[in-house]
Amino acid sequence: MTDPVRFLTSLGQALSTMSLYSDGHPARERAVDSSYELLQDLAREEPNPNFSFIDQEVLYRKQVLRDLHGWDWGPRLSNAAIQRVEFDTVVSRDEYAG
């Protein structure tokens, strides 16, 4: 599994967990912490990571992430009018959780 795939998988898990538990719940905090750590690892390798969600495809930069074809969160984000997610190299944990 590549770093971008690992990160997006953790992001999906964090979003799911955040929908189940309120602010401050230990499960929610662990999920956000884990995902945030993977984002930081990814940003160290390539500054300003960005992802695009087009139908059933997920792109990292301009490369299709075949491991995420049919990933549930791709269409969910796209249907919520979020077709692109881009991160600055410096994102605080609080900003990420928000």
Short mmCIF file of C-alpha atoms in Angstrom, two decimals:
data_model
loop_
_atom_site.label_atom_id
_atom_site.label_comp_id
_atom_site.label_asym_id
_atom_site.label_seq_id
_atom_site.Cartn_x
_atom_site.Cartn_y
_atom_site.Cartn_z
CA MET A 1 0.00 0.00 0.00
CA THR A 2 1.41 3.38 -0.98
CA ASP A 3 1.61 6.33 1.40
CA PRO A 4 -1.20 8.27 -0.36
CA VAL A 5 -3.46 5.20 -0.18
CA ARG A 6 -2.56 4.62 3.46
CA PHE A 7 -3.33 8.26 4.26
CA LEU A 8 -6.70 8.33 2.46
CA THR A 9 -7.71 5.06 4.08
CA SER A 10 -6.97 6.60 7.48
CA LEU A 11 -8.84 9.77 6.50
CA GLY A 12 -11.92 7.70 5.65
CA GLN A 13 -11.63 5.88 8.97
CA ALA A 14 -11.27 9.19 10.83
CA LEU A 15 -14.31 10.67 9.07
CA SER A 16 -16.37 7.59 9.91
CA THR A 17 -15.24 7.65 13.52
CA MET A 18 -15.92 11.38 13.80
CA SER A 19 -19.50 10.80 12.66
CA LEU A 20 -20.01 8.27 15.46
CA TYR A 21 -18.38 10.01 18.43
CA SER A 22 -18.48 13.54 19.82
CA ASP A 23 -15.52 15.88 20.29
CA GLY A 24 -13.05 14.64 22.85
CA HIS A 25 -14.05 10.97 22.68
CA PRO A 26 -10.89 8.78 22.86
CA ALA A 27 -11.76 6.78 19.72
CA ARG A 28 -12.27 9.98 17.77
CA GLU A 29 -9.01 11.48 19.01
CA ARG A 30 -7.05 8.30 18.16
CA ALA A 31 -8.47 8.20 14.63
CA VAL A 32 -7.65 11.86 14.00
CA ASP A 33 -4.16 11.50 15.51
CA SER A 34 -3.39 8.45 13.37
CA SER A 35 -4.60 10.10 10.18
CA TYR A 36 -2.82 13.37 10.98
CA GLU A 37 0.45 11.50 11.52
CA LEU A 38 0.12 9.82 8.10
CA LEU A 39 -0.56 13.22 6.53
CA GLN A 40 2.60 14.61 8.11
CA ASP A 41 4.60 11.63 6.79
CA LEU A 42 3.18 12.17 3.32
CA ALA A 43 3.88 15.92 3.39
CA ARG A 44 7.52 15.27 4.38
CA GLU A 45 7.97 13.22 1.21
CA GLU A 46 6.07 15.58 -1.10
CA PRO A 47 5.04 19.06 0.01
CA ASN A 48 1.44 20.13 -0.57
CA PRO A 49 -0.22 16.75 -1.09
CA ASN A 50 -3.40 17.00 -3.16
CA PHE A 51 -6.12 14.58 -4.11
CA SER A 52 -8.93 14.69 -6.65
CA PHE A 53 -12.15 12.67 -6.58
CA ILE A 54 -13.72 12.03 -9.97
CA ASP A 55 -16.56 9.51 -10.12
CA GLN A 56 -15.08 6.25 -8.82
CA GLU A 57 -11.47 7.37 -9.33
CA VAL A 58 -9.12 8.92 -6.80
CA LEU A 59 -6.07 10.81 -7.99
CA TYR A 60 -2.97 11.76 -6.04
CA ARG A 61 -1.41 14.66 -7.85
CA LYS A 62 -2.21 13.48 -11.39
CA GLN A 63 -1.81 9.76 -10.78
CA VAL A 64 -4.81 7.46 -10.45
CA LEU A 65 -4.69 5.47 -7.21
CA ARG A 66 -5.91 2.13 -8.52
CA ASP A 67 -5.97 0.65 -5.00
CA LEU A 68 -8.76 3.10 -4.17
CA HIS A 69 -11.00 2.44 -7.18
CA GLY A 70 -14.49 2.18 -5.70
CA TRP A 71 -13.38 3.67 -2.36
CA ASP A 72 -16.62 4.69 -0.59
CA TRP A 73 -15.40 8.14 0.39
CA GLY A 74 -14.50 9.24 -3.16
CA PRO A 75 -18.11 9.55 -4.37
CA ARG A 76 -19.25 10.80 -0.96
CA LEU A 77 -16.82 13.69 -1.11
CA SER A 78 -17.54 14.36 -4.77
CA ASN A 79 -21.30 14.38 -4.12
CA ALA A 80 -20.73 16.87 -1.31
CA ALA A 81 -19.08 19.16 -3.91
CA ILE A 82 -15.57 18.29 -2.69
CA GLN A 83 -13.74 17.22 -5.81
CA ARG A 84 -10.30 18.24 -4.60
CA VAL A 85 -8.48 18.22 -1.27
CA GLU A 86 -5.16 20.01 -1.00
CA PHE A 87 -2.97 20.42 2.09
CA ASP A 88 -0.41 23.05 2.91
CA THR A 89 2.88 21.64 4.15
CA VAL A 90 2.15 23.10 7.58
CA VAL A 91 -1.24 22.00 8.89
CA SER A 92 -1.82 21.99 12.62
CA ARG A 93 -3.54 19.03 14.23
CA ASP A 94 -6.44 21.30 15.26
CA GLU A 95 -6.85 22.56 11.70
CA TYR A 96 -6.79 18.99 10.44
CA ALA A 97 -9.39 17.85 12.97
CA GLY A 98 -11.64 20.75 11.94
#
